[in-house]
Coordinates of C-alpha atoms in Angstrom, one line a residue:
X1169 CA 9.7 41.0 -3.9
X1170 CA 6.4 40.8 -2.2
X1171 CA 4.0 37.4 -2.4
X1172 CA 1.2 39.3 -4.8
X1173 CA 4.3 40.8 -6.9
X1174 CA 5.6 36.9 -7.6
X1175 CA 1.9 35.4 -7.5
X1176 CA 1.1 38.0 -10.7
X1177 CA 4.6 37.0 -12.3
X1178 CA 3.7 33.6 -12.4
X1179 CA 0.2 33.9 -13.6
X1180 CA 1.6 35.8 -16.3
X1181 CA 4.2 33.5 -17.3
X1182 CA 1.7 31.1 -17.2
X1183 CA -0.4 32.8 -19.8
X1184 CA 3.0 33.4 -22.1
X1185 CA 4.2 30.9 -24.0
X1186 CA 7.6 29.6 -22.1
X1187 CA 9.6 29.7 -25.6
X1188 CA 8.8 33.2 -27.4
X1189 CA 7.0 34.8 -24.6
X1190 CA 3.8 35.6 -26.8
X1191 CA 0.7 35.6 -24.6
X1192 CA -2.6 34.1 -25.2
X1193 CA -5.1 35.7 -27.0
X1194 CA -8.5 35.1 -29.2
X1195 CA -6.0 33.9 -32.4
X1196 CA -3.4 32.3 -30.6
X1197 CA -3.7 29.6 -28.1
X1198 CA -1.3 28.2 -25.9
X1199 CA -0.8 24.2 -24.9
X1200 CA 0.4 22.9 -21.4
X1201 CA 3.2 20.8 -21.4
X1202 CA 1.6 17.0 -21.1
X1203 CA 4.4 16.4 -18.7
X1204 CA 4.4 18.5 -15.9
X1205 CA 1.2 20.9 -16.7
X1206 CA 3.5 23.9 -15.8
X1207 CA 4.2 26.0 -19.0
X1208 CA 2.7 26.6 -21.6
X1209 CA 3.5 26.8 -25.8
X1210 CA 2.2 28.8 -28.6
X1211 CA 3.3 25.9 -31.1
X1212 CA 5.2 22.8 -31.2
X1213 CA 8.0 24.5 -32.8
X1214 CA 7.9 26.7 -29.6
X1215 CA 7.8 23.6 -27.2
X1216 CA 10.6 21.9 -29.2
X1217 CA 13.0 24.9 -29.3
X1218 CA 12.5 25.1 -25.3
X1219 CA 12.8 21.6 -24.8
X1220 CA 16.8 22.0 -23.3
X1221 CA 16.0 24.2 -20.8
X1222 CA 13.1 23.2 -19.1
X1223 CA 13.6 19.4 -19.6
X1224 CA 15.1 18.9 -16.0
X1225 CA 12.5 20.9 -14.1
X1226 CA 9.8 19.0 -16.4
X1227 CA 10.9 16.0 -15.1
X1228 CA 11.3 16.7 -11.6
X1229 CA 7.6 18.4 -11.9
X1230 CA 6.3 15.3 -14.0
X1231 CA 7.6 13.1 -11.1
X1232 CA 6.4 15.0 -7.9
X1233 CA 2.5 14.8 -10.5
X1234 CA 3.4 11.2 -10.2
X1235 CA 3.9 10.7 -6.7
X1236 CA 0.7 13.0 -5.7
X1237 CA -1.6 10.2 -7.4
X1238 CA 0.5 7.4 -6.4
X1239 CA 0.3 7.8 -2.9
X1240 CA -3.0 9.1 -2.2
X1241 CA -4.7 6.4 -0.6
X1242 CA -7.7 4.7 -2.3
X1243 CA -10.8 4.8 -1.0
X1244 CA -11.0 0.5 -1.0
X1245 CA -8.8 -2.4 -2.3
X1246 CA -9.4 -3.2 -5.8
X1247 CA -12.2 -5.7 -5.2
X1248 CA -14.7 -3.3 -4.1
X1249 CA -17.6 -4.1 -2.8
X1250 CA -20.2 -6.8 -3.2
X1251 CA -23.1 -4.8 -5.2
X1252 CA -26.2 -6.4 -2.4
X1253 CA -25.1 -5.9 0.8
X1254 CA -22.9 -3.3 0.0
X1255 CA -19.9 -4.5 2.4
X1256 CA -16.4 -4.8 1.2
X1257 CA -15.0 -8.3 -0.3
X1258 CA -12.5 -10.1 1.4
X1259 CA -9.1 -10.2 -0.5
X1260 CA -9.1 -13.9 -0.4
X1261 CA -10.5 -15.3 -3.6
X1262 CA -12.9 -18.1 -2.3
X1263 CA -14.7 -15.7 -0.5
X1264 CA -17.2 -15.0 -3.4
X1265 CA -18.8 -15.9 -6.3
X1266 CA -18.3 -14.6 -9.9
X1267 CA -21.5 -14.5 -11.9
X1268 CA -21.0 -14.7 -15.5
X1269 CA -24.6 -13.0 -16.6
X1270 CA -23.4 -9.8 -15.6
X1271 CA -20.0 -10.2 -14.3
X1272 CA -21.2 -9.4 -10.6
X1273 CA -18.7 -10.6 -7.8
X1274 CA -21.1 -11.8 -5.4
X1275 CA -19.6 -12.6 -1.3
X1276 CA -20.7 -15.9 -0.4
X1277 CA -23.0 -14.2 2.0
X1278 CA -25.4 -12.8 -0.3
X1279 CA -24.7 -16.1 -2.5
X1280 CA -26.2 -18.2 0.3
X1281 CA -28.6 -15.7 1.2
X1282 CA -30.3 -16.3 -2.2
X1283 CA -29.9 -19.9 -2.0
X1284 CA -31.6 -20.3 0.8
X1285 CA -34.5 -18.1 -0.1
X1286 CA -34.7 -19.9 -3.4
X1287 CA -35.0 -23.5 -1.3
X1288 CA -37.8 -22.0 1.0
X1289 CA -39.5 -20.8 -2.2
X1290 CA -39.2 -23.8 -4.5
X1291 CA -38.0 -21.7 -7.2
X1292 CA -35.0 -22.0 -9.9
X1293 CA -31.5 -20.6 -9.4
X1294 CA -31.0 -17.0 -10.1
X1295 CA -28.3 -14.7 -10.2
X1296 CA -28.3 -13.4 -6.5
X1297 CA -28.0 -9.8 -8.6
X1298 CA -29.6 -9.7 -12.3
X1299 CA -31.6 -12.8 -11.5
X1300 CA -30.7 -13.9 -15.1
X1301 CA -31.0 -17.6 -14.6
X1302 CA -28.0 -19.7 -13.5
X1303 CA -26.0 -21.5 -16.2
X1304 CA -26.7 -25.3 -16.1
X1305 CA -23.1 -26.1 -17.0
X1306 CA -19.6 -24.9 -17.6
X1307 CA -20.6 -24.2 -21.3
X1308 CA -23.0 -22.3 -20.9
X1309 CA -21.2 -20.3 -18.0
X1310 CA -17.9 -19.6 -20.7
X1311 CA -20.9 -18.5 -23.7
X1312 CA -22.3 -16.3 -20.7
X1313 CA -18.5 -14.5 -20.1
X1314 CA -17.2 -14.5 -23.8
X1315 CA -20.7 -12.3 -24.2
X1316 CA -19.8 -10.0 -21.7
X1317 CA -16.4 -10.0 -23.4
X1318 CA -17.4 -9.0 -26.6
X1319 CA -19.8 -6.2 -25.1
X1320 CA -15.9 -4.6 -23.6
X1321 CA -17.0 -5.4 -20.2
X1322 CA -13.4 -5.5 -18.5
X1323 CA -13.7 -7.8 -16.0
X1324 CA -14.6 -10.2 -18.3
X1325 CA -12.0 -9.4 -21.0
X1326 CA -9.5 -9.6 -18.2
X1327 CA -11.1 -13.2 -17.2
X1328 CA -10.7 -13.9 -20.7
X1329 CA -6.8 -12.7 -21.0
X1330 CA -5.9 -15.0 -17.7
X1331 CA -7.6 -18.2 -19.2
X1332 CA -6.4 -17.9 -23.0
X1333 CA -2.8 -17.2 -21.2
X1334 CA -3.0 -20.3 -19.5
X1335 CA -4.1 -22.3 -22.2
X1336 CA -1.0 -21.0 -24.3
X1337 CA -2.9 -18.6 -27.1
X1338 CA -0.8 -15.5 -25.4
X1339 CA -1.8 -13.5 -28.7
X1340 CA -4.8 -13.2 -28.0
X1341 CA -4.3 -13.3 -23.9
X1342 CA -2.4 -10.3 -24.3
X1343 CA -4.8 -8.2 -26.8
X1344 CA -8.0 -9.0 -23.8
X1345 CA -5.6 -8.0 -21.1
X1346 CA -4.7 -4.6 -22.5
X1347 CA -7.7 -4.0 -23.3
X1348 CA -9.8 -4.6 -20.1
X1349 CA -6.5 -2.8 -18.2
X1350 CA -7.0 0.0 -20.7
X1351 CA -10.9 0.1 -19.6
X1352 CA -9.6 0.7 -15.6
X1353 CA -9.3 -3.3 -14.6
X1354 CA -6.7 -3.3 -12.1
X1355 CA -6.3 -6.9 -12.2
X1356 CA -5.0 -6.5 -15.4
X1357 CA -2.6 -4.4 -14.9
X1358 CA -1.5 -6.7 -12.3
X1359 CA -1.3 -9.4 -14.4
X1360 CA 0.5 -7.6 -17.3
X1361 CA 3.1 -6.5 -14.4
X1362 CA 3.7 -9.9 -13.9
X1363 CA 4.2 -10.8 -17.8
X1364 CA 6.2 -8.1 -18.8
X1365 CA 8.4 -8.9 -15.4
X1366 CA 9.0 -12.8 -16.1
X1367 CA 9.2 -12.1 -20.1
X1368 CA 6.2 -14.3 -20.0
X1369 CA 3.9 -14.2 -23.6
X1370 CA 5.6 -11.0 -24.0
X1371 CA 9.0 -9.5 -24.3
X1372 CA 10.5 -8.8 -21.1
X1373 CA 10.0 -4.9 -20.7
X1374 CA 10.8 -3.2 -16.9
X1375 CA 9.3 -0.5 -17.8
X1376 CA 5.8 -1.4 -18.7
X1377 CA 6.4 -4.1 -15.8
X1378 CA 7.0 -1.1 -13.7
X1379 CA 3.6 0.9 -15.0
X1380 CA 1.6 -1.9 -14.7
X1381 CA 2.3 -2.6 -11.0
X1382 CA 2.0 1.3 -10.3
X1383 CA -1.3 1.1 -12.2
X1384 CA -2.3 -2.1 -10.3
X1385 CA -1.4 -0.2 -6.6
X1386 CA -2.7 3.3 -7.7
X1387 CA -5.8 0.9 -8.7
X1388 CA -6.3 0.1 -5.2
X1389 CA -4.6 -3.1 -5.1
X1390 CA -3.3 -4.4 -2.2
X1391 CA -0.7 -7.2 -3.2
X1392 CA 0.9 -4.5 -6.0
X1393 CA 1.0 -1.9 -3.4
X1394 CA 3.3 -4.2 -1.0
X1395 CA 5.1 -5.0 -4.0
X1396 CA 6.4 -1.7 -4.4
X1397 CA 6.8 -0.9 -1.1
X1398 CA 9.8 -4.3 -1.7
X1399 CA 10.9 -2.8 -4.5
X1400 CA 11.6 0.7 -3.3
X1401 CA 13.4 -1.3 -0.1
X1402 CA 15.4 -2.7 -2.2
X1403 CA 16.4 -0.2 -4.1
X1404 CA 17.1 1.6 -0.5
X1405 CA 14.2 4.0 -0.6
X1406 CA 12.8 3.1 2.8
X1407 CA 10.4 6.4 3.0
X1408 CA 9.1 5.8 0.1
X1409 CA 8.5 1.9 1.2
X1410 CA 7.0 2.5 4.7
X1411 CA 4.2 4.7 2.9
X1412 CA 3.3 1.9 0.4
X1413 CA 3.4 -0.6 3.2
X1414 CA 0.7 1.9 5.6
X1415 CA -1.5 2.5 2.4
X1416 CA -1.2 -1.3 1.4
X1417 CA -2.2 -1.7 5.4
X1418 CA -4.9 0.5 5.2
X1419 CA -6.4 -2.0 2.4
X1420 CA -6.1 -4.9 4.8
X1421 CA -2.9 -6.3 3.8
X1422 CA -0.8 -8.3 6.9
X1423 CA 2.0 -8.8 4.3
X1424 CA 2.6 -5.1 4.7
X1425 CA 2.1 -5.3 8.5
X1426 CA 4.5 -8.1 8.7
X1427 CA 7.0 -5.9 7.0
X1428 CA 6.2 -2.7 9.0
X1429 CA 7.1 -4.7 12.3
X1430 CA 10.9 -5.7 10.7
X1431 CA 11.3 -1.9 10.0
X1432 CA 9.7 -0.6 13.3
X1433 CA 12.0 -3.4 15.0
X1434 CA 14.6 -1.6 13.4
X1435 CA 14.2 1.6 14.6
X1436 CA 12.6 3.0 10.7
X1437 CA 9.0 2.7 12.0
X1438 CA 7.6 5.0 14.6
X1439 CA 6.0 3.2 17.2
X1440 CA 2.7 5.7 16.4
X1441 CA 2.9 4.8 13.1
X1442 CA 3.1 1.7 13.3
X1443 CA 0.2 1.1 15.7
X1444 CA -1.8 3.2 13.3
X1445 CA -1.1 0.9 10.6
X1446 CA -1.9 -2.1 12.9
X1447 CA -5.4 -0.6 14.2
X1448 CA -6.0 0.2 10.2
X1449 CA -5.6 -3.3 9.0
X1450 CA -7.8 -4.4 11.4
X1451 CA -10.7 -2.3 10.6
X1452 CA -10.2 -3.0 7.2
X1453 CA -10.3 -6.9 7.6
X1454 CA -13.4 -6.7 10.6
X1455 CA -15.3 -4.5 7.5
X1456 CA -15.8 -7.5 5.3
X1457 CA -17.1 -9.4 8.2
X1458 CA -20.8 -10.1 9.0
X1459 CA -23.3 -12.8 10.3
X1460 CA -24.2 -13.7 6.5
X1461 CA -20.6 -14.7 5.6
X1462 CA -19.8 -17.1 8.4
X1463 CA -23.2 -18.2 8.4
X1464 CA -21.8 -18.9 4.1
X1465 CA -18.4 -20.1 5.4
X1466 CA -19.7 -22.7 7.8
X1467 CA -22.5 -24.0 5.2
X1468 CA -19.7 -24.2 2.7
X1469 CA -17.3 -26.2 5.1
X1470 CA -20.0 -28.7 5.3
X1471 CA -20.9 -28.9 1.8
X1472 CA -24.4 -27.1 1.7
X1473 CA -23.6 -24.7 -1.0
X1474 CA -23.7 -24.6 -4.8
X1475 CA -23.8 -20.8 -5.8
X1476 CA -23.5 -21.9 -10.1
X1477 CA -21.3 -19.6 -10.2
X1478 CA -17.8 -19.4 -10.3
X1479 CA -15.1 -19.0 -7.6
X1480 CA -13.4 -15.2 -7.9

C-alpha cells in the first residue's frame, strides 16, 4: 500500500467515528478521545461500546502525549527571572527579595540597587518594582500578601498554603495550595508532592504525589526534575533518568551533575553527554551572575542591606 493510500485511510478514520464508523457531518459531530487525541466518537455511547478495544493503544498513546511534554525542556527553572534587570534568579532562596505589594521576586541586585539610589536621594523606601511604599513592619507586610491572596494571585496563595501548613491549620493550607498550583504555581505542586508523599495534612496518595512532582518538573523546576530522574533510577529506568538529570542540568542543578558523573563513571553516560551537561550547568549558573549581585552579596555579608522585604 502506497504512503498517500494509508495517509488518506487515516484521515478518514479520523473523521469516522472509531465505534459505528459514521462520519462527521453538519448534524453530527464527533469528539476526540481526551486521552490520546487519536479517534474520534459520534456519542458517548459510541466511546463507551469501543472502550475494550482501543483501551490498550489509548494508553500507550496517552503515555507517549505524556512523555512529549514531560521531557521537553523548559525554557528557565521555575523561578524565572527578576522583572528589572531581567536576568535569571539564582536557585538559592537568599538570593532575593519577595515583595509583598505586588508579589515581585526581586534579586538582591536590583534590591540594593534601589536602596542605594534611595540613600543618595533622601527619599522613603519603595518597592524596587511597583514603588508601592515598603511595609513598616511584619503586619503590615502579611495584610500586604493576604491582599494579594484574596485577589487569586498564586504566588501569594501558595505563600499562604506554606505558612498556614506550618502553623498547623492544614485545612485551609491545603485549599491555598491547590488553588495557586491550579493557577500554574509550580511551587505548589512541589509542595503538594511532598504532602501527599509523607501523608502530611493529607492522606497519603502516590498518585497525586506522583502528578504533583511531574507538574512541579514539567513546571521548570529543578529540584523536582532530579527527583524523578531518582525515582525512575530506582525503579531501574536509567534512560529515562539520565534525561531528567540533563534537563534538570540544563536548569543549573549540580545535584543532577553529581549524579550524571556516578552514571558516566559507570559506563551509562556518554562522555559527550556528559560534558554537555557539565558545560550546560555552567552557563546556567554564570547567567544569574552580574556586578550588581556581588556588589548585593558583599553589602549584605557586612550588614549594609535592609530590602523591607522578605527573603524568597
Amino acid at each position: 500500500m502506497s504512503t498517500i493510500h494509508t495517509a488518506v485511510v487515516e484521515a478518514t478514520d479520523i473523521m469516522c467515528c472509531a465505534s459505528c464508523g459514521v462520519a462527521e457531518v453538519d448534524e453530527i459531530k464527533l469528539k476526540k478521545c481526551a486521552a490520546c487525541n487519536s479517534v474520534r466518537y459520534c456519542s458517548v455511547e459510541c466511546q463507551r461500546n469501543h472502550r475494550p478495544k482501543h483501551k490498550k493503544a489509548c494508553k500507550k498513546r496517552a503515555a507517549e502525549l505524556r512523555d512529549e511534554i514531560l521531557f521537553r525542556q523548559p525554557e528557565s527553572s521555575h523561578r524565572g527571572d527578576c522583572p528589572i534587570c531581567f536576568l535569571p534568579l539564582p536557585m538559592a532562596s537568599n538570593t532575593s527579595t519577595l515583595m509583598s505589594c505586588c508579589s515581585k521576586v526581586i534579586c538582591n541586585g536590583c534590591g540594593y540597587a534601589n536602596l542605594l539610589r534611595e540613600r543618595e536621594e533622601y527619599v522613603d523606601h519603595t518597592c524596587p518594582f511597583c514603588r508601592h511604599p515598603n511595609p513598616k513592619n511584619m503586619e503590615e507586610f502579611e495584610m500586604n500578601k493576604m491582599k494579594r491572596a484574596a485577589a487569586n494571585d498564586p504566588f501569594a496563595m501558595q505563600q499562604v498554603g506554606n505558612e498556614l501548613c506550618l502553623e498547623g491549620d492544614h485545612e485551609n493550607a491545603l485549599g491555598y495550595l491547590t488553588k495557586a498550583a491550579e493557577l500554574g504555581d509550580v511551587e505548589a505542586h512541589y509542595t503538594l508532592m511532598c504532602l501527599y508523599g509523607k501523608g502530611q495534612v493529607v492522606e497519603k496518595d502516590e498518585k497525586k504525589e506522583w502528578y504533583h512532582l511531574e507538574e512541579a518538573a514539567i513546571g521548570g523546576h529543578p529540584i523536582a526534575r532530579y527527583n524523578l530522574g531518582c525515582r525512575e533510577a530506582l525503579d531501574e529506568r536509567g534512560e529515562r533518568a539520565v534525561k531528567h538529570w540533563i534537563i534538570a542540568a540544563n536548569l543549573g542543578c549540580d545535584r543532577s551533575t553529581r549524579m550524571l558523573k556516578q552514571f558516566y563513571s559507570s559506563g551509562f553516560v556518554s562522555k559527550k553527554e556528559f560534558a554537555a551537561a557539565l558545560r550546560a550547568q555552567k552557563a546556567a549558573v554564570d547567567a544569574t551572575k552580574s556586578p550588581q549581585r556581588e556588589a548585593a552579596a558583599k553589602a549584605t555579608a557586612a550588614g549594609k542591606t535592609n530590602y523591607r522585604g522578605k527573603r524568597n
